[in-house]
Coordinates of C-alpha atoms in Angstrom, one line a residue:
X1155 CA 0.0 0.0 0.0
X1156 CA 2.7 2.4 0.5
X1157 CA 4.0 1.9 -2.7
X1158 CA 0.9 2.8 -4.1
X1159 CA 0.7 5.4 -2.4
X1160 CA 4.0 7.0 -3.2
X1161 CA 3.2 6.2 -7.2
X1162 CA -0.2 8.2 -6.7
X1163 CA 1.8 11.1 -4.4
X1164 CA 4.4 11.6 -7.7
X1165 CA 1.5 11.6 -10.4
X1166 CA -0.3 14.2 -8.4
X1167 CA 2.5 16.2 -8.4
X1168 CA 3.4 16.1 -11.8
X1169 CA 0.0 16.5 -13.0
X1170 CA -1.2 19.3 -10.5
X1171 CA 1.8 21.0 -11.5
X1172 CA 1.6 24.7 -12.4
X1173 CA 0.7 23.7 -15.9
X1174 CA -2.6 22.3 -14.7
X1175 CA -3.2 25.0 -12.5
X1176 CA -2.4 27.8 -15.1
X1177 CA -5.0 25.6 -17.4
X1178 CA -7.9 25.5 -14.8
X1179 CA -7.7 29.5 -13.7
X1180 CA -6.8 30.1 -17.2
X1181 CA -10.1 28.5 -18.1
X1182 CA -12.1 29.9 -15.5
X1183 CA -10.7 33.5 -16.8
X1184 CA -11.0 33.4 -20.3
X1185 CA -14.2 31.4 -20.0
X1186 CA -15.3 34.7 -17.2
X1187 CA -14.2 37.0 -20.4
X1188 CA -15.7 36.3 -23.2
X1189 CA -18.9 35.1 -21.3
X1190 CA -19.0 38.7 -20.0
X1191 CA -18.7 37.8 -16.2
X1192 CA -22.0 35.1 -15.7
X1193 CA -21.2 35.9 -12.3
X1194 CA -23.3 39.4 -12.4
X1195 CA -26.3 36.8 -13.2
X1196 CA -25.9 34.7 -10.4
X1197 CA -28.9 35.7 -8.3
X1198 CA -31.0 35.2 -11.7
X1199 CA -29.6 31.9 -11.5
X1200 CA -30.6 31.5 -8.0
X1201 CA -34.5 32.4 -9.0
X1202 CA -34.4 30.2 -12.5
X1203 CA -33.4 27.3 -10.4
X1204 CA -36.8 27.3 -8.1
X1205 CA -38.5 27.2 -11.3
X1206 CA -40.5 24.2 -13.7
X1207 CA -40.5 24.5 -17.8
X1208 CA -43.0 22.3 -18.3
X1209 CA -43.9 20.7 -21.5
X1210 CA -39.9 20.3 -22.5
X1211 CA -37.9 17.2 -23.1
X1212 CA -35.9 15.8 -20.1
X1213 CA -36.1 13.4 -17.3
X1214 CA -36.0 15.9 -14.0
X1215 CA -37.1 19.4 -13.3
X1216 CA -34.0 21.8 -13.3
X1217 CA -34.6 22.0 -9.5
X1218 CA -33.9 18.2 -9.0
X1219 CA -31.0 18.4 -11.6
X1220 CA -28.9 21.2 -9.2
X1221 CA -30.0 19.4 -6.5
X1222 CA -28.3 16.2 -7.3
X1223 CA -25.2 18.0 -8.7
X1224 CA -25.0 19.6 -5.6
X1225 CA -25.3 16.0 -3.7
X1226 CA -21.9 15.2 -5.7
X1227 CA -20.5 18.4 -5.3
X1228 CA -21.5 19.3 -1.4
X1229 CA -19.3 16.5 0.0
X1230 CA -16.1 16.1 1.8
X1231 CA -14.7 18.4 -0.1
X1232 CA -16.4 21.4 1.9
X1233 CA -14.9 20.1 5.4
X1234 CA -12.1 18.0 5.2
X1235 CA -11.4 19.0 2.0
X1236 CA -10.7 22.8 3.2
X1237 CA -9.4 21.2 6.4
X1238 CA -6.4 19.4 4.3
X1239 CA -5.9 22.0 2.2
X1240 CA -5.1 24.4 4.9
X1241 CA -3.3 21.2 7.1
X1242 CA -1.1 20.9 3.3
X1243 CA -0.8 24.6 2.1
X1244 CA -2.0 26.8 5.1
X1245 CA -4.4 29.1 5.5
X1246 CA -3.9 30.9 2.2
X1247 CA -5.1 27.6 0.8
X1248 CA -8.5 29.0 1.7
X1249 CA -8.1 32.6 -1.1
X1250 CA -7.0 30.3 -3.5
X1251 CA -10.0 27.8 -2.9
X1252 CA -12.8 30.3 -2.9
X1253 CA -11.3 32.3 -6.1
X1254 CA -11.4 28.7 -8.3
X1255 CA -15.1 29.1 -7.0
X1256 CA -15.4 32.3 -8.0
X1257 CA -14.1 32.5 -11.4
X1258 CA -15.5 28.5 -11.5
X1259 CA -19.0 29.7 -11.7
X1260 CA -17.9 30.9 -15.4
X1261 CA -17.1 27.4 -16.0
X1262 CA -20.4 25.7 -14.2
X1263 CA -22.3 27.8 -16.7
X1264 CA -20.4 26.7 -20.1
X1265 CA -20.7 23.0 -18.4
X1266 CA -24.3 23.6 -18.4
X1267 CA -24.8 24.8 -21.8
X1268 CA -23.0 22.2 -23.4
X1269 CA -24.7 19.6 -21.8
X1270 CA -28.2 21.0 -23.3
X1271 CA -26.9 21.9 -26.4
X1272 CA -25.3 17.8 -27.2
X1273 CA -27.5 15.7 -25.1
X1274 CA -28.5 13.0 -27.0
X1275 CA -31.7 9.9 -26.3
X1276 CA -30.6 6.7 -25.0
X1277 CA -32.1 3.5 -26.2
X1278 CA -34.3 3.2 -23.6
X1279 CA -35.4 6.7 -24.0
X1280 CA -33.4 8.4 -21.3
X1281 CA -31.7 12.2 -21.6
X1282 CA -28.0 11.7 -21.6
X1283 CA -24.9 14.3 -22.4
X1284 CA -21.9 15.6 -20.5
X1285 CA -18.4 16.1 -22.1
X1286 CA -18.2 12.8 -23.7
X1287 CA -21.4 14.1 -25.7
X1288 CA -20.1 17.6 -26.5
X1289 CA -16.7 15.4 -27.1
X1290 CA -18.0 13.1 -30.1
X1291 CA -20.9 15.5 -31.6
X1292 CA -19.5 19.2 -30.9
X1293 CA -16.2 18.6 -32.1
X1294 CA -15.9 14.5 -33.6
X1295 CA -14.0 13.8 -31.2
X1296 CA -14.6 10.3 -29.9
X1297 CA -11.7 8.9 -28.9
X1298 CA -11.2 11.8 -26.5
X1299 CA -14.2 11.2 -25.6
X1300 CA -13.5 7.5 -24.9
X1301 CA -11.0 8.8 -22.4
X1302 CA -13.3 11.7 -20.3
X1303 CA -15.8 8.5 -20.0
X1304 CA -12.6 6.3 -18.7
X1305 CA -11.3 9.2 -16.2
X1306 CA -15.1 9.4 -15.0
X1307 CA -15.7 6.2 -14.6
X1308 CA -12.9 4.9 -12.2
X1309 CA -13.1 9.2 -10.7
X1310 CA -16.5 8.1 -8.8
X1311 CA -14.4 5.4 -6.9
X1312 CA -12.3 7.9 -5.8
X1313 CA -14.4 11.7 -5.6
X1314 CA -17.3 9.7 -5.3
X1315 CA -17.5 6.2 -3.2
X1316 CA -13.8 6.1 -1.6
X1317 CA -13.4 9.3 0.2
X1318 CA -16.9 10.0 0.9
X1319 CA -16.9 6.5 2.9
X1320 CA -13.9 7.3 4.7
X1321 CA -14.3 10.5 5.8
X1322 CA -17.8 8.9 7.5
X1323 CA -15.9 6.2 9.0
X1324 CA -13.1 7.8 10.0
X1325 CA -15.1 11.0 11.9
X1326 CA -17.5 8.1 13.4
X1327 CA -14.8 6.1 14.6
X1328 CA -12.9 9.3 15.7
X1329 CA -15.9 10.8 17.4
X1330 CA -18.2 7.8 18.9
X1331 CA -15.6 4.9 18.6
X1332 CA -17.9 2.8 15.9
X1333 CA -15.9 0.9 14.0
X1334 CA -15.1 1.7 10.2
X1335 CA -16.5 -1.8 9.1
X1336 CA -19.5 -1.6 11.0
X1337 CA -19.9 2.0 9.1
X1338 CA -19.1 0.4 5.9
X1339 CA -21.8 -2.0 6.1
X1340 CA -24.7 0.7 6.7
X1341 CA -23.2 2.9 4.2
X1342 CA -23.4 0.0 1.4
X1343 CA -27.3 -0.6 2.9
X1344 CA -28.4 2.8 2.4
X1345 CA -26.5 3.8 -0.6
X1346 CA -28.3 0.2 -2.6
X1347 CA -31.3 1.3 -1.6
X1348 CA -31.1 4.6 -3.2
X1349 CA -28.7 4.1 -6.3
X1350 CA -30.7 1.2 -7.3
X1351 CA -33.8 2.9 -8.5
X1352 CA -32.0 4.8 -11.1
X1353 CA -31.8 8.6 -11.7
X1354 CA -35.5 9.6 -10.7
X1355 CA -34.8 8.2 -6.8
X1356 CA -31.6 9.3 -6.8
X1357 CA -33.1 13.0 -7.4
X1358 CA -35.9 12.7 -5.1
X1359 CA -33.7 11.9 -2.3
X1360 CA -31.4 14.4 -2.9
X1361 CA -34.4 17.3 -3.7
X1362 CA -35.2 16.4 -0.2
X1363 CA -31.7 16.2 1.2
X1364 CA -30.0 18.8 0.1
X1365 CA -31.9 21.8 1.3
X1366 CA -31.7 20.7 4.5
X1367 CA -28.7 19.2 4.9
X1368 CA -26.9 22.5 3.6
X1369 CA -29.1 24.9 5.6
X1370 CA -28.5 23.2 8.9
X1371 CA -25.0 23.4 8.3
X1372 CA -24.3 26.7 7.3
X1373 CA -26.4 27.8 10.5
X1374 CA -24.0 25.6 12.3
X1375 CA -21.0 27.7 11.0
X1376 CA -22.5 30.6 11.6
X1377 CA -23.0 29.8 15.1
X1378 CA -19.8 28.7 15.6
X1379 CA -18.0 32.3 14.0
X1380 CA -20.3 34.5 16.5
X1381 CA -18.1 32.4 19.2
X1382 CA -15.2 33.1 17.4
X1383 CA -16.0 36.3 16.7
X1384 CA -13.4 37.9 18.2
X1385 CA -10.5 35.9 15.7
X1386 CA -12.5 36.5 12.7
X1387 CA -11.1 39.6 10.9
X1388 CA -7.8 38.3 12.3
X1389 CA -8.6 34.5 10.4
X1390 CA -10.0 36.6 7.3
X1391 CA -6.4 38.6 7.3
X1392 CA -4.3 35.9 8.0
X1393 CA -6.0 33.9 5.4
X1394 CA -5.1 36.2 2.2
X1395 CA -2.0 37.3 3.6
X1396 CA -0.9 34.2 3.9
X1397 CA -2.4 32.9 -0.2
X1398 CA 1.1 35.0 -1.1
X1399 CA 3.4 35.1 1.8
X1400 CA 2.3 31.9 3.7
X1401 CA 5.3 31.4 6.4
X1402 CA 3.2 34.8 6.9
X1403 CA 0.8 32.5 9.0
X1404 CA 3.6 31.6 11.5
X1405 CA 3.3 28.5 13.8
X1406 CA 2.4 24.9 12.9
X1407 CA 1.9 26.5 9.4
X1408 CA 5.5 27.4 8.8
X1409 CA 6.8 25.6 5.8
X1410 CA 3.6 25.9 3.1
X1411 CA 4.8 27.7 0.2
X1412 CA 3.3 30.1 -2.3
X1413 CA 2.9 26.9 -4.5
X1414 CA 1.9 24.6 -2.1
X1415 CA -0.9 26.8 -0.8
X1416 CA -2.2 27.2 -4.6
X1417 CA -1.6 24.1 -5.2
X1418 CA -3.7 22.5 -2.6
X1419 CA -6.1 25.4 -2.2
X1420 CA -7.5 25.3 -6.2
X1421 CA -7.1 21.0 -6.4
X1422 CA -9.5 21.3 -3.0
X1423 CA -11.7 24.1 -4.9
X1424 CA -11.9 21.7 -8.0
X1425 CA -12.8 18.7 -5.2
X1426 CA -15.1 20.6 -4.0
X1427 CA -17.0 22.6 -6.8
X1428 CA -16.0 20.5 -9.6
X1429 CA -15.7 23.3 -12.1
X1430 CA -14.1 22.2 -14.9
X1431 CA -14.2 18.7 -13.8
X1432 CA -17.3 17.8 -16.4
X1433 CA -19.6 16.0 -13.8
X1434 CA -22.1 18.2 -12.7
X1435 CA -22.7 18.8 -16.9
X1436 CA -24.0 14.7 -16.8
X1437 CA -26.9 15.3 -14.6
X1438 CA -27.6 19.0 -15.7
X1439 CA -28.4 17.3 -19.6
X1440 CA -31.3 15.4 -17.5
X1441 CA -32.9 18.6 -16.9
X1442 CA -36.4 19.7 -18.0
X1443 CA -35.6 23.2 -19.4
X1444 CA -36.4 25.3 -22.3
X1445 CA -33.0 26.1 -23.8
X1446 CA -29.4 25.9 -23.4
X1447 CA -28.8 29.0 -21.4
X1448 CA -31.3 28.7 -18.7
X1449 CA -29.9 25.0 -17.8
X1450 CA -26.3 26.8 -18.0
X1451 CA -27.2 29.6 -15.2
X1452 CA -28.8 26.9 -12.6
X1453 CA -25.8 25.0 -13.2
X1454 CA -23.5 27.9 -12.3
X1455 CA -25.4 28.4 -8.9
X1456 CA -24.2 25.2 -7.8
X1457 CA -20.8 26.6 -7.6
X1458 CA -22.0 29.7 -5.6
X1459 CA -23.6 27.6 -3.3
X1460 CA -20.6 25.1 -2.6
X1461 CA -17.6 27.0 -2.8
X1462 CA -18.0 30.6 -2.5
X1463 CA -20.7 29.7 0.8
X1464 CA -20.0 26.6 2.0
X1465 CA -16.3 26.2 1.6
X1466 CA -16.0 30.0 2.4
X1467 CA -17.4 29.0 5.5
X1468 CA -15.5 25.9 6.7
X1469 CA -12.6 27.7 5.9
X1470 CA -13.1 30.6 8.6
X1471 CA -14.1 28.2 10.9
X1472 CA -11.0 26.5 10.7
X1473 CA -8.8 29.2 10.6
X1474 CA -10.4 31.3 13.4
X1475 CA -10.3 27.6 15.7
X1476 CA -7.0 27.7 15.2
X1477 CA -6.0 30.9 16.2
X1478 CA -8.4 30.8 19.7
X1479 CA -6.9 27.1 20.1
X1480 CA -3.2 27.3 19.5
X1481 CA -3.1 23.8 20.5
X1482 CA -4.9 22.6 17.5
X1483 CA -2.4 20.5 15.5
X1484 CA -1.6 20.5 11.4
X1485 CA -0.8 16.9 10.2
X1486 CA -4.3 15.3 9.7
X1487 CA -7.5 17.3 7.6
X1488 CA -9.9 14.9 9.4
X1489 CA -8.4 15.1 13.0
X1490 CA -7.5 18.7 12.2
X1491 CA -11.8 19.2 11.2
X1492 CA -12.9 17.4 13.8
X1493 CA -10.5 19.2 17.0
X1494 CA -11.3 22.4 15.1
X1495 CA -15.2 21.9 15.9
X1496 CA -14.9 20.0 19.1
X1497 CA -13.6 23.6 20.7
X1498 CA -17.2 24.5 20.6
X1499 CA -19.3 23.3 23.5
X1500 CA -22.3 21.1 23.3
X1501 CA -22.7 21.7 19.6
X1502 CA -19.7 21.9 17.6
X1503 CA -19.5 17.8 17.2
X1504 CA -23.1 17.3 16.5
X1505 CA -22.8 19.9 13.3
X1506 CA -19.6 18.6 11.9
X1507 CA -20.9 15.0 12.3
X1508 CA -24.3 15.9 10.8
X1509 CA -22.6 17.8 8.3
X1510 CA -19.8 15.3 7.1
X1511 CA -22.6 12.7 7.1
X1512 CA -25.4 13.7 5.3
X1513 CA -22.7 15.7 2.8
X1514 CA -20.8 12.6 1.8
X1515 CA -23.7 10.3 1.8
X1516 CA -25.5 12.6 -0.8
X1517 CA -22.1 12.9 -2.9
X1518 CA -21.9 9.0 -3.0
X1519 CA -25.4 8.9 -5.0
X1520 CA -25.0 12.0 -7.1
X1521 CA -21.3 10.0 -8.1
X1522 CA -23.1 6.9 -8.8
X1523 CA -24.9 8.2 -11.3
X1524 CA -22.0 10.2 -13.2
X1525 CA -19.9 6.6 -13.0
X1526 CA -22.9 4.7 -14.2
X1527 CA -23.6 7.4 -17.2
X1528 CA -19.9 7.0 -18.3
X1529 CA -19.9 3.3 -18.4
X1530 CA -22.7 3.8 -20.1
X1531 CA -21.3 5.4 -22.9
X1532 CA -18.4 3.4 -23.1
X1533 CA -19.8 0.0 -22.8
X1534 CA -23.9 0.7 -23.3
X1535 CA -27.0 -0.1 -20.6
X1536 CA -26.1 -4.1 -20.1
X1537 CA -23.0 -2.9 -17.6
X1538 CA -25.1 -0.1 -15.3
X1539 CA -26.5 -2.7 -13.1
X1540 CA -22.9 -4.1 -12.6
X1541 CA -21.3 -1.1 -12.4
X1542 CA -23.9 -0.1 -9.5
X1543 CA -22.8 -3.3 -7.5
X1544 CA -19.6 -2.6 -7.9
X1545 CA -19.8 1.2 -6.7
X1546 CA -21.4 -0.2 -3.9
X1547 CA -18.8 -2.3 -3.1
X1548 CA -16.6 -0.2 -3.4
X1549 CA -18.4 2.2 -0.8
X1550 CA -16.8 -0.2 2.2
X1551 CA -13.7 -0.7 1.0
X1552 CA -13.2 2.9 1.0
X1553 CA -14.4 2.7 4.6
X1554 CA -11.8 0.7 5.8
X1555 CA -8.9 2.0 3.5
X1556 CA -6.0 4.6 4.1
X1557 CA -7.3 8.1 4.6
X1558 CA -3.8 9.7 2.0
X1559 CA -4.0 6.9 -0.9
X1560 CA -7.6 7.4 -1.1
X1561 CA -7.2 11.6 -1.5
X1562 CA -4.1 11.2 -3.5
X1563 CA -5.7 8.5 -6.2
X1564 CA -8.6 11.1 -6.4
X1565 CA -6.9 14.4 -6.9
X1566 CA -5.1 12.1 -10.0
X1567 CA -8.2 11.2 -11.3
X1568 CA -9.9 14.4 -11.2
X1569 CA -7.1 16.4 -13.5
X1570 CA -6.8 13.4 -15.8
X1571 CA -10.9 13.8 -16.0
X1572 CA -10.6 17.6 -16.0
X1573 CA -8.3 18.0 -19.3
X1574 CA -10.8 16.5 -21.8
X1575 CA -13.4 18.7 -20.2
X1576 CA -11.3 21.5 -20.7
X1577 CA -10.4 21.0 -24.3
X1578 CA -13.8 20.8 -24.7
X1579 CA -14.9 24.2 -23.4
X1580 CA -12.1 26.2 -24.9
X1581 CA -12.5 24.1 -28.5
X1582 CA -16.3 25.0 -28.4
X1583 CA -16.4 28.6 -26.7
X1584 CA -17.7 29.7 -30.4
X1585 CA -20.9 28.2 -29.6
X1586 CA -20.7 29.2 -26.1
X1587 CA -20.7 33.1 -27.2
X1588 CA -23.5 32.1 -29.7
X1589 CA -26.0 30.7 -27.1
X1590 CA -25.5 33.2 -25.0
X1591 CA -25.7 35.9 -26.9
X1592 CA -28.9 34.3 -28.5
X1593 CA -30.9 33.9 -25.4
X1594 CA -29.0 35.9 -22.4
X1595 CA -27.9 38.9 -23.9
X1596 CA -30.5 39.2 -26.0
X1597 CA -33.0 38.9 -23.1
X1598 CA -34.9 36.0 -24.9
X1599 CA -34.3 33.3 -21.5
X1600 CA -38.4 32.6 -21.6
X1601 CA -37.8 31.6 -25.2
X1602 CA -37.9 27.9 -26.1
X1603 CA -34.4 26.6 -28.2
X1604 CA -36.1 25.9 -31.1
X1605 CA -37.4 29.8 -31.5

C-alpha cells in the first residue's frame, strides 16, 4: 500500500503542476471573459433554479438536476477537504479555494450549456450528455471522448464512493468509537437502496436532502463564527495574507509555500466545486428546461452555493479555531476538522458530524450516477447494473482503506478527468458566445431553443 501510495503522491505532483493549475484559472478567466462575467447573473440563476418549464424534453425538473449535482459536489470536499488544504498549504489555501469558485462559476455555466446543447436519447429513451457528448458531436472527437468516459468512470471510486466513505468512518470512529467496518456496512445498505432505482430516486432523495442538509450546516458555522468572533477579521487577514506570503501564517503553518498553498487550495476548490471537472454537466443534460442558457445559469449556482458559501465557511471556521486554540495541531484534515469543531461546547460535534454525514452520503449517490452514465457510454445499458454493484462495493472498502491513498488517487483522477473537459470548453467557446448571446444577452431566456 505504501507503494501505491507514493506512485499516486508523484503523479499528483506532476499533473497538479503549475501547468494544470495555469489551465484550470486560465479557463475559468478566459471562459469569465468572453462570457462577459456570468457571475453578475448569479442571483438570476438562484430564481431560474426554483423554477419548472414544463412541456420540454428531459427526465428531472431543473430543481432536482442542481439538486443532485449539488449531492456530488457538497461533500467532503467542503470540510475536510478545506481542512487538508489548509493542514497541506496553510491558510492561504483558503483565497485560493474560494477564487477557483469564484471564477469557476464561469465554468459551471459553459458545463451547463454544453450539456443541453449535445444531449443526446438513449435507447431506452433516457436524456444523456456531459463532455463525452459535447466530445463526439461538438467537435468529432470520440476517442477523446473515450478517455473523459474512462477518467469518469474509475473518478466516482475515488471523488465519489472512496473518500466519501472514509471521511464517514473515520469521523465516526474518531468521534463515537464505531468501528469503520461496521460504518461500511450501513453505508453500502443505504446507498443500494437509493442508487438502485435509477436517476429519478436518486433525485428525489437528494431534492429532499440537500436543502436541508446545507441549511442546517451553514447555521451551524455561523453559530460557531459568533463564538469566534473575536478571531474572525484576524482568520479573514491571515487567510489572504498568507495565499502570497504563507510562512506569513507563523506556527504549525511554517513551511507551506506560495505553491503549495495554490496548489492545494485550487485542487480542493476543483474537489469541491467540480468546475471544470465535467460532472455536474451529466446530470444537468437530464434537466427539464427550455433552452441551453437557462440549464447553463442553474448549473453555475451550484458553484456559488458550494464553494463561494459553504467552503467559504469551513474555511473561517478553521482558521479562526486555530487561532483561539493554539493547541490545535496540522498533520491530519480529518483530525485537524474534527478538533477544530470539538472547541465548541455542546454543539460543535453534533454539526460537523451531521454535516460530514449527510454531505458525503449525498455525494456517493450524485457520483453513482455520473460513473454509471460514463460506463454507459463506453460500454452501453447491459454494464449499469454491474457497475452499480460494484460502486457499492466499493463504498466499504473505501471505509476501511487509508485516509492519503484514497485523497491522493482522487486528486489524479480528477485532473486526468478535467483535461478532456477542458479542451472541450475552450474548443467550443464559439458556440458558447452564440448561445449566450442568443438567449442571455439578448433577453430571450423565456424563449424555447427551437425559436
Amino acid at each position: 500500500m505504501e507503494a501505491i501510495n507514493d506512485f499516486f503522491v508523484q503523479l499528483s505532483s506532476i499533473i497538479w503542476g503549475w501547468p494544470m493549475i495555469i489551465l484550470l484559472l486560465g479557463t475559468h478567466l478566459y471562459l469569465t471573459i468572453i462570457l462577459r462575467f456570468p457571475q453578475r447573473h448569479i442571483f438570476k440563476a438562484i430564481r431560474l433554479s426554483v423554477k419548472r418549464d414544463n412541456g420540454v424534453s428531459g427526465d428531472v425538473s431543473q430543481f432536482a438536476s442542481l439538486a443532485t449535482a449539488l449531492a456530488a459536489t457538497i461533500g467532503t470536499g467542503n470540510i475536510i477537504g478545506v481542512a487538508t488544504a489548509i493542514a497541506l498549504g496553510g491558510p492561504g489555501a483558503v483565497l485560493w479555494c474560494w477564487l477557483t469558485g469564484v471564477f469557476g462559476i464561469s465554468t459551471k455555466y459553459a458545463e451547463g450549456l454544453l450539456a443541453i446543447k449535445y444531449r443526446q436519447k438513449n435507447s431506452h429513451g433516457r436524456t444523456v450528455g456531459g463532455p463525452m457528448y459535447a466530445l463526439e458531436y461538438g467537435l468529432g472527437w470520440k476517442w477523446l471522448a473515450v478517455l473523459f468516459s474512462l477518467f469518469t468512470a474509475l473518478a466516482a471510486f475515488g471523488i465519489g464512493s472512496t473518500v466519501q466513505a472514509n471521511a464517514i468512518a473515520t469521523l465516526t470512529y474518531e468521534s463515537y468509537g464505531i468501528s469503520p467496518t461496521i460504518t461500511g456496512c450501513v453505508l453500502c445498505l443505504l446507498t443500494a437502496a437509493v442508487v438502485l432505482g435509477g436517476i429519478k430516486n436518486i433525485a428525489r432523495v437528494c431534492s429532499m436532502l440537500v436543502p436541508f442538509m446545507a441549511l442546517f450546516y451553514t447555521a451551524g458555522c455561523i453559530y460557531i463564527i459568533g463564538i469566534n468572533a473575536a478571531y474572525i477579521w484576524p482568520a479573514i487577514k491571515l487567510i489572504c495574507v498568507s495565499a502570497f506570503s504563507p510562512n506569513a501564517a507563523g506556527g504549525g503553518f511554517i513551511g507551506a509555500t506560495v505553491m503549495m498553498a495554490a496548489r492545494y487550495g485550487i485542487a480542493r476548490g476543483l474537489f469541491s466545486n467540480e468546475s471544470g471537472l465535467g460532472s455536474a454537466p451529466i446530470v444537468a443534460a437530464a434537466a427539464k428546461t427550455r433552452n441551453p442558457v437557462r440549464q447553463a445559469l442553474v448549473s453555475s449556482s451550484g458553484t456559488f452555493w458550494d464553494t463561494v458559501v459553504i467552503c467559504a465557511l469551513t474555511g473561517i471556521v478553521i482558521v479562526s479555531s486555530v487561532l483561539a486554540y493554539p493547541d490545535i495541531t496540522f498533520d491530519n484534515g480529518a483530525v485537524l476538522t474534527k478538533v477544530a469543531f470539538s472547541k465548541i461546547p455542546v454543539v460543535g460535534t453534533p454539526i460537523l458530524t451531521f454535516g460530514l454525514v449527510t454531505f458525503a452520503f449525498s455525494t456517493i449517490l450524485g457520483w453513482c450516477y455520473y460513473g454509471e452514465k460514463a460506463m454507459e457510454y463506453l460500454k452501453g445499458n447491459r454494464w449499469v447494473i454491474a457497475y452499480r454493484i460494484i460502486y457499492i462495493i466499493a463504498v466499504f472498502i473505501g471505509s476501511v482503506m487509508n485516509l492519503t491513498i484514497v485523497w491522493n488517487f482522487a486528486d489524479c483522477m480528477n485532473a486526468l478527468m478535467a483535461l478532456p473537459n477542458l479542451i472541450s470548453l475552450i474548443a467550443l467557446s464559439g458556440i458558447l458566445i452564440h448561445e449566450t448571446r442568443k438567449f442571455l444577452w439578448k433577453g430571450r431566456l423565456d424563449r424555447y431553443e427551437d425559436n
